[in-house]
């Protein structure tokens, strides 16, 4: 048996465990224009840009609770950071991260739903928060 059996974890162990937990971010899109600005079709499974001043690393887990325009349902997405826009980025870009959607059926359906909401807007040359 280990010496640590029955003891509370050390404070450094608690900090490491907390740091390893994915962030949970609630995103509420009330307007199609805001969804267009955040949507990232460059990810094959879709993704969304999340404005944040918190620093993330590529590949870091992020859990989104997503609300779409005119839809009362909240969609959970267990994504990963696939894009980082740092503070003071060129062109006045908003600091934040692009969250890449996972490859699963529920999220594929969500991607289709987002693209249906955006309709022809998705091919617009209007700038977004990332490109």
CSV table of N, CA and C in Angstrom, one decimal:
chain,number,residue,atom,x,y,z
A,1,UNK,N,0.8,-1.2,0.0
A,1,UNK,CA,0.0,0.0,0.0
A,1,UNK,C,0.9,1.2,0.0
A,2,UNK,N,0.4,2.3,-0.6
A,2,UNK,CA,1.1,3.5,-0.7
A,2,UNK,C,0.9,4.3,0.6
A,3,UNK,N,1.9,5.1,0.8
A,3,UNK,CA,1.9,6.0,2.0
A,3,UNK,C,0.7,7.0,2.0
A,4,UNK,N,0.3,7.4,0.8
A,4,UNK,CA,-0.7,8.4,0.6
A,4,UNK,C,-2.1,7.9,0.8
A,5,UNK,N,-2.3,6.6,1.0
A,5,UNK,CA,-3.6,6.0,1.1
A,5,UNK,C,-4.4,6.6,2.2
A,6,UNK,N,-5.6,7.1,2.0
A,6,UNK,CA,-6.4,7.7,3.0
A,6,UNK,C,-6.1,9.2,3.3
A,7,UNK,N,-5.1,9.7,2.6
A,7,UNK,CA,-4.8,11.1,2.8
A,7,UNK,C,-5.4,12.0,1.8
A,8,UNK,N,-5.6,13.2,2.1
A,8,UNK,CA,-6.1,14.2,1.1
A,8,UNK,C,-5.0,14.5,0.1
A,9,UNK,N,-5.3,14.8,-1.1
A,9,UNK,CA,-4.3,15.2,-2.1
A,9,UNK,C,-3.6,16.4,-1.7
A,10,UNK,N,-2.3,16.5,-2.0
A,10,UNK,CA,-1.6,17.8,-1.7
A,10,UNK,C,-2.2,18.9,-2.5
A,11,UNK,N,-1.9,20.1,-2.0
A,11,UNK,CA,-2.4,21.3,-2.7
A,11,UNK,C,-1.9,21.4,-4.1
A,12,UNK,N,-0.6,21.0,-4.4
A,12,UNK,CA,-0.1,21.0,-5.7
A,12,UNK,C,-0.8,20.1,-6.6
A,13,UNK,N,-1.2,18.9,-6.1
A,13,UNK,CA,-2.0,18.0,-6.9
A,13,UNK,C,-3.4,18.5,-7.2
A,14,UNK,N,-4.0,19.3,-6.3
A,14,UNK,CA,-5.3,19.9,-6.6
A,14,UNK,C,-5.2,21.0,-7.7
A,15,UNK,N,-4.1,21.8,-7.6
A,15,UNK,CA,-3.9,22.8,-8.6
A,15,UNK,C,-3.7,22.1,-10.0
A,16,UNK,N,-2.9,21.1,-10.1
A,16,UNK,CA,-2.7,20.4,-11.3
A,16,UNK,C,-4.0,19.8,-11.9
A,17,UNK,N,-4.8,19.2,-11.0
A,17,UNK,CA,-6.1,18.7,-11.4
A,17,UNK,C,-7.0,19.8,-12.0
A,18,UNK,N,-7.0,20.9,-11.3
A,18,UNK,CA,-7.9,22.0,-11.7
A,18,UNK,C,-7.4,22.5,-13.1
A,19,UNK,N,-6.1,22.6,-13.3
A,19,UNK,CA,-5.6,23.1,-14.5
A,19,UNK,C,-5.9,22.2,-15.7
A,20,UNK,N,-6.0,20.9,-15.4
A,20,UNK,CA,-6.2,19.9,-16.4
A,20,UNK,C,-7.7,19.9,-16.9
A,21,UNK,N,-8.6,20.4,-16.1
A,21,UNK,CA,-10.0,20.4,-16.4
A,21,UNK,C,-10.2,21.4,-17.6
A,22,UNK,N,-11.1,21.0,-18.6
A,22,UNK,CA,-11.3,21.9,-19.7
A,22,UNK,C,-12.2,23.1,-19.2
A,23,UNK,N,-12.0,24.2,-19.9
A,23,UNK,CA,-12.8,25.4,-19.6
A,23,UNK,C,-14.2,25.1,-20.1
A,24,UNK,N,-15.2,25.7,-19.4
A,24,UNK,CA,-16.6,25.6,-19.9
A,24,UNK,C,-17.0,27.1,-20.2
A,25,UNK,N,-17.4,27.3,-21.5
A,25,UNK,CA,-17.7,28.6,-22.0
A,25,UNK,C,-19.1,28.6,-22.6
A,26,UNK,N,-20.0,29.5,-22.1
A,26,UNK,CA,-21.3,29.6,-22.7
A,26,UNK,C,-21.3,30.6,-23.8
A,27,UNK,N,-21.7,30.2,-25.0
A,27,UNK,CA,-21.8,31.2,-26.1
A,27,UNK,C,-23.2,31.3,-26.5
A,28,UNK,N,-23.7,32.5,-26.6
A,28,UNK,CA,-25.1,32.8,-26.9
A,28,UNK,C,-25.1,33.7,-28.2
A,29,UNK,N,-25.6,33.1,-29.3
A,29,UNK,CA,-25.7,33.9,-30.5
A,29,UNK,C,-27.2,34.3,-30.7
A,30,UNK,N,-27.5,35.6,-30.6
A,30,UNK,CA,-28.8,36.1,-30.8
A,30,UNK,C,-29.1,36.5,-32.2
A,31,UNK,N,-28.0,36.8,-33.0
A,31,UNK,CA,-28.1,37.3,-34.3
A,31,UNK,C,-27.3,36.5,-35.3
A,32,UNK,N,-27.8,36.3,-36.5
A,32,UNK,CA,-27.1,35.6,-37.5
A,32,UNK,C,-25.7,36.2,-37.8
A,33,UNK,N,-25.7,37.6,-37.8
A,33,UNK,CA,-24.4,38.3,-38.1
A,33,UNK,C,-23.3,37.9,-37.1
A,34,UNK,N,-23.7,37.8,-35.8
A,34,UNK,CA,-22.7,37.4,-34.8
A,34,UNK,C,-22.2,35.9,-35.0
A,35,UNK,N,-23.1,35.1,-35.4
A,35,UNK,CA,-22.8,33.7,-35.7
A,35,UNK,C,-21.9,33.6,-36.9
A,36,UNK,N,-22.2,34.4,-37.9
A,36,UNK,CA,-21.3,34.4,-39.1
A,36,UNK,C,-19.9,34.8,-38.8
A,37,UNK,N,-19.8,35.9,-37.9
A,37,UNK,CA,-18.5,36.4,-37.6
A,37,UNK,C,-17.6,35.4,-36.8
A,38,UNK,N,-18.3,34.5,-36.0
A,38,UNK,CA,-17.6,33.6,-35.2
A,38,UNK,C,-17.4,32.2,-35.9
A,39,UNK,N,-18.2,31.9,-36.9
A,39,UNK,CA,-18.1,30.5,-37.4
A,39,UNK,C,-16.8,30.3,-38.2
A,40,UNK,N,-16.2,29.1,-38.1
A,40,UNK,CA,-14.9,28.8,-38.7
A,40,UNK,C,-15.1,27.6,-39.6
A,41,UNK,N,-15.5,27.8,-40.8
A,41,UNK,CA,-15.7,26.7,-41.8
A,41,UNK,C,-14.3,26.1,-42.2
A,42,UNK,N,-13.2,26.8,-41.9
A,42,UNK,CA,-11.9,26.2,-42.3
A,42,UNK,C,-11.6,25.0,-41.6
A,43,UNK,N,-12.2,24.7,-40.4
A,43,UNK,CA,-12.1,23.4,-39.7
A,43,UNK,C,-13.0,22.5,-40.4
A,44,UNK,N,-12.6,21.3,-40.9
A,44,UNK,CA,-13.4,20.4,-41.6
A,44,UNK,C,-14.7,20.0,-40.9
A,45,UNK,N,-14.6,19.9,-39.6
A,45,UNK,CA,-15.8,19.5,-38.8
A,45,UNK,C,-16.5,20.8,-38.2
A,46,UNK,N,-16.1,21.9,-38.6
A,46,UNK,CA,-16.6,23.2,-38.1
A,46,UNK,C,-16.0,23.7,-36.9
A,47,UNK,N,-16.3,24.9,-36.5
A,47,UNK,CA,-15.7,25.4,-35.3
A,47,UNK,C,-16.2,26.9,-35.1
A,48,UNK,N,-15.9,27.4,-33.9
A,48,UNK,CA,-16.4,28.8,-33.6
A,48,UNK,C,-15.2,29.5,-32.9
A,49,UNK,N,-15.2,30.8,-33.2
A,49,UNK,CA,-14.2,31.7,-32.5
A,49,UNK,C,-14.8,32.2,-31.2
A,50,UNK,N,-14.0,32.1,-30.2
A,50,UNK,CA,-14.5,32.6,-28.8
A,50,UNK,C,-13.6,33.7,-28.4
A,51,UNK,N,-14.1,34.9,-28.3
A,51,UNK,CA,-13.3,36.0,-27.8
A,51,UNK,C,-13.0,35.8,-26.3
A,52,UNK,N,-11.7,35.9,-26.0
A,52,UNK,CA,-11.3,35.7,-24.6
A,52,UNK,C,-9.9,36.3,-24.4
A,53,UNK,N,-9.7,36.8,-23.2
A,53,UNK,CA,-8.4,37.3,-22.8
A,53,UNK,C,-7.5,36.2,-22.1
A,54,UNK,N,-8.2,35.1,-21.8
A,54,UNK,CA,-7.4,34.0,-21.2
A,54,UNK,C,-6.5,33.4,-22.3
A,55,UNK,N,-5.4,33.0,-21.9
A,55,UNK,CA,-4.4,32.4,-22.8
A,55,UNK,C,-4.6,30.8,-22.9
A,56,UNK,N,-4.8,30.3,-24.1
A,56,UNK,CA,-4.9,28.9,-24.3
A,56,UNK,C,-3.8,28.4,-25.2
A,57,UNK,N,-3.6,27.1,-25.2
A,57,UNK,CA,-2.6,26.5,-26.1
A,57,UNK,C,-3.3,25.7,-27.2
A,58,UNK,N,-2.7,25.6,-28.3
A,58,UNK,CA,-3.3,24.7,-29.4
A,58,UNK,C,-3.5,23.3,-28.8
A,59,UNK,N,-4.7,22.7,-29.1
A,59,UNK,CA,-4.9,21.4,-28.7
A,59,UNK,C,-5.6,21.3,-27.3
A,60,UNK,N,-5.7,22.4,-26.6
A,60,UNK,CA,-6.3,22.4,-25.2
A,60,UNK,C,-7.8,22.1,-25.4
A,61,UNK,N,-8.3,21.4,-24.4
A,61,UNK,CA,-9.8,21.1,-24.4
A,61,UNK,C,-10.6,22.3,-23.9
A,62,UNK,N,-11.7,22.5,-24.6
A,62,UNK,CA,-12.7,23.5,-24.2
A,62,UNK,C,-14.1,23.0,-24.4
A,63,UNK,N,-14.9,23.2,-23.4
A,63,UNK,CA,-16.3,22.7,-23.5
A,63,UNK,C,-17.2,23.9,-23.7
A,64,UNK,N,-18.0,23.9,-24.8
A,64,UNK,CA,-18.9,25.0,-25.1
A,64,UNK,C,-20.3,24.6,-24.8
A,65,UNK,N,-21.1,25.5,-24.3
A,65,UNK,CA,-22.5,25.4,-24.3
A,65,UNK,C,-23.0,26.5,-25.2
A,66,UNK,N,-23.5,26.1,-26.4
A,66,UNK,CA,-23.8,26.9,-27.5
A,66,UNK,C,-25.3,27.1,-27.7
A,67,UNK,N,-25.7,28.4,-27.8
A,67,UNK,CA,-27.1,28.8,-28.1
A,67,UNK,C,-27.1,29.5,-29.4
A,68,UNK,N,-28.0,29.0,-30.3
A,68,UNK,CA,-28.1,29.6,-31.7
A,68,UNK,C,-29.3,30.5,-31.8
A,69,UNK,N,-29.2,31.4,-32.8
A,69,UNK,CA,-30.3,32.4,-33.0
A,69,UNK,C,-31.7,31.7,-33.2
A,70,UNK,N,-32.7,32.2,-32.5
A,70,UNK,CA,-34.1,31.7,-32.6
A,70,UNK,C,-34.2,30.2,-32.3
A,71,UNK,N,-33.4,29.7,-31.4
A,71,UNK,CA,-33.4,28.3,-31.0
A,71,UNK,C,-33.2,28.2,-29.5
A,72,UNK,N,-34.2,27.7,-28.8
A,72,UNK,CA,-34.1,27.7,-27.3
A,72,UNK,C,-33.1,26.6,-26.8
A,73,UNK,N,-32.8,25.6,-27.6
A,73,UNK,CA,-31.9,24.5,-27.2
A,73,UNK,C,-30.5,25.0,-27.0
A,74,UNK,N,-29.8,24.4,-26.0
A,74,UNK,CA,-28.4,24.6,-25.8
A,74,UNK,C,-27.6,23.4,-26.3
A,75,UNK,N,-26.6,23.6,-27.0
A,75,UNK,CA,-25.8,22.5,-27.6
A,75,UNK,C,-24.5,22.4,-26.9
A,76,UNK,N,-24.2,21.2,-26.3
A,76,UNK,CA,-22.9,21.0,-25.7
A,76,UNK,C,-21.9,20.6,-26.8
A,77,UNK,N,-20.7,21.2,-26.7
A,77,UNK,CA,-19.6,20.8,-27.7
A,77,UNK,C,-18.3,20.6,-26.9
A,78,UNK,N,-17.7,19.4,-27.0
A,78,UNK,CA,-16.4,19.2,-26.4
A,78,UNK,C,-15.4,19.4,-27.5
A,79,UNK,N,-14.9,20.6,-27.6
A,79,UNK,CA,-13.9,20.9,-28.7
A,79,UNK,C,-12.5,21.1,-28.2
A,80,UNK,N,-11.6,21.4,-29.1
A,80,UNK,CA,-10.2,21.7,-28.8
A,80,UNK,C,-9.8,23.0,-29.5
A,81,UNK,N,-8.9,23.7,-28.9
A,81,UNK,CA,-8.3,24.9,-29.4
A,81,UNK,C,-7.6,24.6,-30.7
A,82,UNK,N,-8.0,25.2,-31.8
A,82,UNK,CA,-7.4,24.9,-33.1
A,82,UNK,C,-6.9,26.2,-33.8
A,83,UNK,N,-7.1,27.4,-33.1
A,83,UNK,CA,-6.7,28.7,-33.6
A,83,UNK,C,-6.5,29.6,-32.4
A,84,UNK,N,-5.4,30.4,-32.4
A,84,UNK,CA,-5.2,31.4,-31.3
A,84,UNK,C,-5.0,32.7,-32.0
A,85,UNK,N,-5.7,33.7,-31.6
A,85,UNK,CA,-5.5,35.1,-32.0
A,85,UNK,C,-5.0,35.8,-30.7
A,86,UNK,N,-3.7,36.2,-30.7
A,86,UNK,CA,-3.1,36.7,-29.4
A,86,UNK,C,-3.6,38.2,-29.2
A,87,UNK,N,-3.3,38.7,-28.1
A,87,UNK,CA,-3.5,40.1,-27.8
A,87,UNK,C,-2.7,41.0,-28.7
A,88,UNK,N,-3.3,42.1,-29.1
A,88,UNK,CA,-2.6,43.1,-30.0
A,88,UNK,C,-2.3,42.5,-31.4
A,89,UNK,N,-3.2,41.6,-31.9
A,89,UNK,CA,-3.0,41.0,-33.2
A,89,UNK,C,-3.1,42.1,-34.3
A,90,UNK,N,-2.5,41.8,-35.4
A,90,UNK,CA,-2.5,42.8,-36.5
A,90,UNK,C,-3.9,42.9,-37.0
A,91,UNK,N,-4.2,44.1,-37.6
A,91,UNK,CA,-5.5,44.3,-38.2
A,91,UNK,C,-6.6,44.5,-37.2
A,92,UNK,N,-6.2,44.7,-35.9
A,92,UNK,CA,-7.2,45.0,-34.9
A,92,UNK,C,-8.1,43.8,-34.6
A,93,UNK,N,-7.6,42.6,-34.9
A,93,UNK,CA,-8.4,41.4,-34.6
A,93,UNK,C,-8.6,41.2,-33.1
A,94,UNK,N,-9.8,40.6,-32.8
A,94,UNK,CA,-10.1,40.4,-31.4
A,94,UNK,C,-9.3,39.2,-30.9
A,95,UNK,N,-8.8,39.4,-29.7
A,95,UNK,CA,-8.1,38.3,-29.0
A,95,UNK,C,-9.1,37.2,-28.7
A,96,UNK,N,-8.6,35.9,-28.9
A,96,UNK,CA,-9.5,34.8,-28.6
A,96,UNK,C,-8.9,33.5,-29.2
A,97,UNK,N,-9.8,32.5,-29.2
A,97,UNK,CA,-9.4,31.2,-29.7
A,97,UNK,C,-10.5,30.6,-30.6
A,98,UNK,N,-10.0,29.8,-31.6
A,98,UNK,CA,-11.0,29.1,-32.4
A,98,UNK,C,-11.1,27.7,-31.8
A,99,UNK,N,-12.3,27.3,-31.6
A,99,UNK,CA,-12.6,26.0,-31.0
A,99,UNK,C,-13.0,25.1,-32.1
A,100,UNK,N,-12.2,24.0,-32.4
A,100,UNK,CA,-12.5,23.0,-33.4
A,100,UNK,C,-13.5,22.0,-32.9
A,101,UNK,N,-14.6,21.8,-33.7
A,101,UNK,CA,-15.6,20.8,-33.3
A,101,UNK,C,-15.0,19.4,-33.4
A,102,UNK,N,-15.5,18.5,-32.5
A,102,UNK,CA,-15.0,17.1,-32.6
A,102,UNK,C,-15.7,16.4,-33.8
A,103,UNK,N,-15.1,15.3,-34.1
A,103,UNK,CA,-15.7,14.4,-35.2
A,103,UNK,C,-16.6,13.4,-34.6
A,104,UNK,N,-17.9,13.8,-34.5
A,104,UNK,CA,-18.9,12.9,-34.0
A,104,UNK,C,-20.3,13.3,-34.6
A,105,UNK,N,-21.2,12.4,-34.6
A,105,UNK,CA,-22.5,12.7,-35.2
A,105,UNK,C,-23.3,13.8,-34.7
A,106,UNK,N,-23.3,14.0,-33.4
A,106,UNK,CA,-24.0,15.1,-32.8
A,106,UNK,C,-23.5,16.5,-33.2
A,107,UNK,N,-22.2,16.6,-33.3
A,107,UNK,CA,-21.6,17.8,-33.7
A,107,UNK,C,-21.7,18.0,-35.2
A,108,UNK,N,-21.7,16.9,-36.0
A,108,UNK,CA,-21.9,17.1,-37.4
A,108,UNK,C,-23.3,17.6,-37.7
A,109,UNK,N,-24.3,17.2,-36.9
A,109,UNK,CA,-25.6,17.7,-37.1
A,109,UNK,C,-25.6,19.2,-36.7
A,110,UNK,N,-24.9,19.6,-35.6
A,110,UNK,CA,-24.8,21.0,-35.2
A,110,UNK,C,-24.2,21.8,-36.3
A,111,UNK,N,-23.1,21.3,-36.9
A,111,UNK,CA,-22.4,22.1,-38.0
A,111,UNK,C,-23.4,22.3,-39.2
A,112,UNK,N,-24.2,21.3,-39.5
A,112,UNK,CA,-25.2,21.4,-40.6
A,112,UNK,C,-26.2,22.5,-40.2
A,113,UNK,N,-26.7,22.5,-38.9
A,113,UNK,CA,-27.7,23.4,-38.4
A,113,UNK,C,-27.1,24.9,-38.5
A,114,UNK,N,-25.9,25.1,-38.1
A,114,UNK,CA,-25.2,26.4,-38.2
A,114,UNK,C,-25.2,26.8,-39.7
A,115,UNK,N,-24.8,25.9,-40.6
A,115,UNK,CA,-24.6,26.3,-42.0
A,115,UNK,C,-26.0,26.6,-42.6
A,116,UNK,N,-27.1,25.9,-42.1
A,116,UNK,CA,-28.4,26.2,-42.6
A,116,UNK,C,-28.8,27.6,-42.1
A,117,UNK,N,-28.5,27.9,-40.9
A,117,UNK,CA,-28.9,29.3,-40.3
A,117,UNK,C,-28.1,30.3,-41.2
A,118,UNK,N,-26.9,30.1,-41.5
A,118,UNK,CA,-26.1,31.1,-42.2
A,118,UNK,C,-26.5,31.2,-43.7
A,119,UNK,N,-26.9,30.1,-44.2
A,119,UNK,CA,-27.4,30.0,-45.6
A,119,UNK,C,-26.3,30.6,-46.6
A,120,UNK,N,-26.7,31.4,-47.5
A,120,UNK,CA,-25.7,32.0,-48.5
A,120,UNK,C,-24.7,32.9,-47.8
A,121,UNK,N,-25.0,33.4,-46.6
A,121,UNK,CA,-24.1,34.3,-45.9
A,121,UNK,C,-22.7,33.6,-45.7
A,122,UNK,N,-22.7,32.3,-45.6
A,122,UNK,CA,-21.5,31.6,-45.4
A,122,UNK,C,-20.4,31.8,-46.4
A,123,UNK,N,-20.8,32.1,-47.7
A,123,UNK,CA,-19.8,32.4,-48.7
A,123,UNK,C,-19.6,33.8,-48.9
A,124,UNK,N,-20.0,34.7,-48.0
A,124,UNK,CA,-19.8,36.1,-48.1
A,124,UNK,C,-18.3,36.5,-48.0
A,125,UNK,N,-18.0,37.6,-48.6
A,125,UNK,CA,-16.6,38.1,-48.5
A,125,UNK,C,-16.5,39.0,-47.3
A,126,UNK,N,-17.5,39.2,-46.6
A,126,UNK,CA,-17.5,40.1,-45.4
A,126,UNK,C,-16.5,39.5,-44.4
A,127,UNK,N,-15.7,40.3,-43.7
A,127,UNK,CA,-14.7,39.8,-42.8
A,127,UNK,C,-15.3,39.1,-41.6
A,128,UNK,N,-14.6,38.2,-41.0
A,128,UNK,CA,-15.1,37.5,-39.8
A,128,UNK,C,-14.1,37.8,-38.7
A,129,UNK,N,-14.2,37.2,-37.5
A,129,UNK,CA,-13.3,37.5,-36.4
A,129,UNK,C,-11.9,36.8,-36.6
A,130,UNK,N,-11.8,35.9,-37.6
A,130,UNK,CA,-10.6,35.2,-37.8
A,130,UNK,C,-9.9,35.5,-39.2
A,131,UNK,N,-10.7,35.4,-40.2
A,131,UNK,CA,-10.1,35.6,-41.6
A,131,UNK,C,-10.7,36.7,-42.3
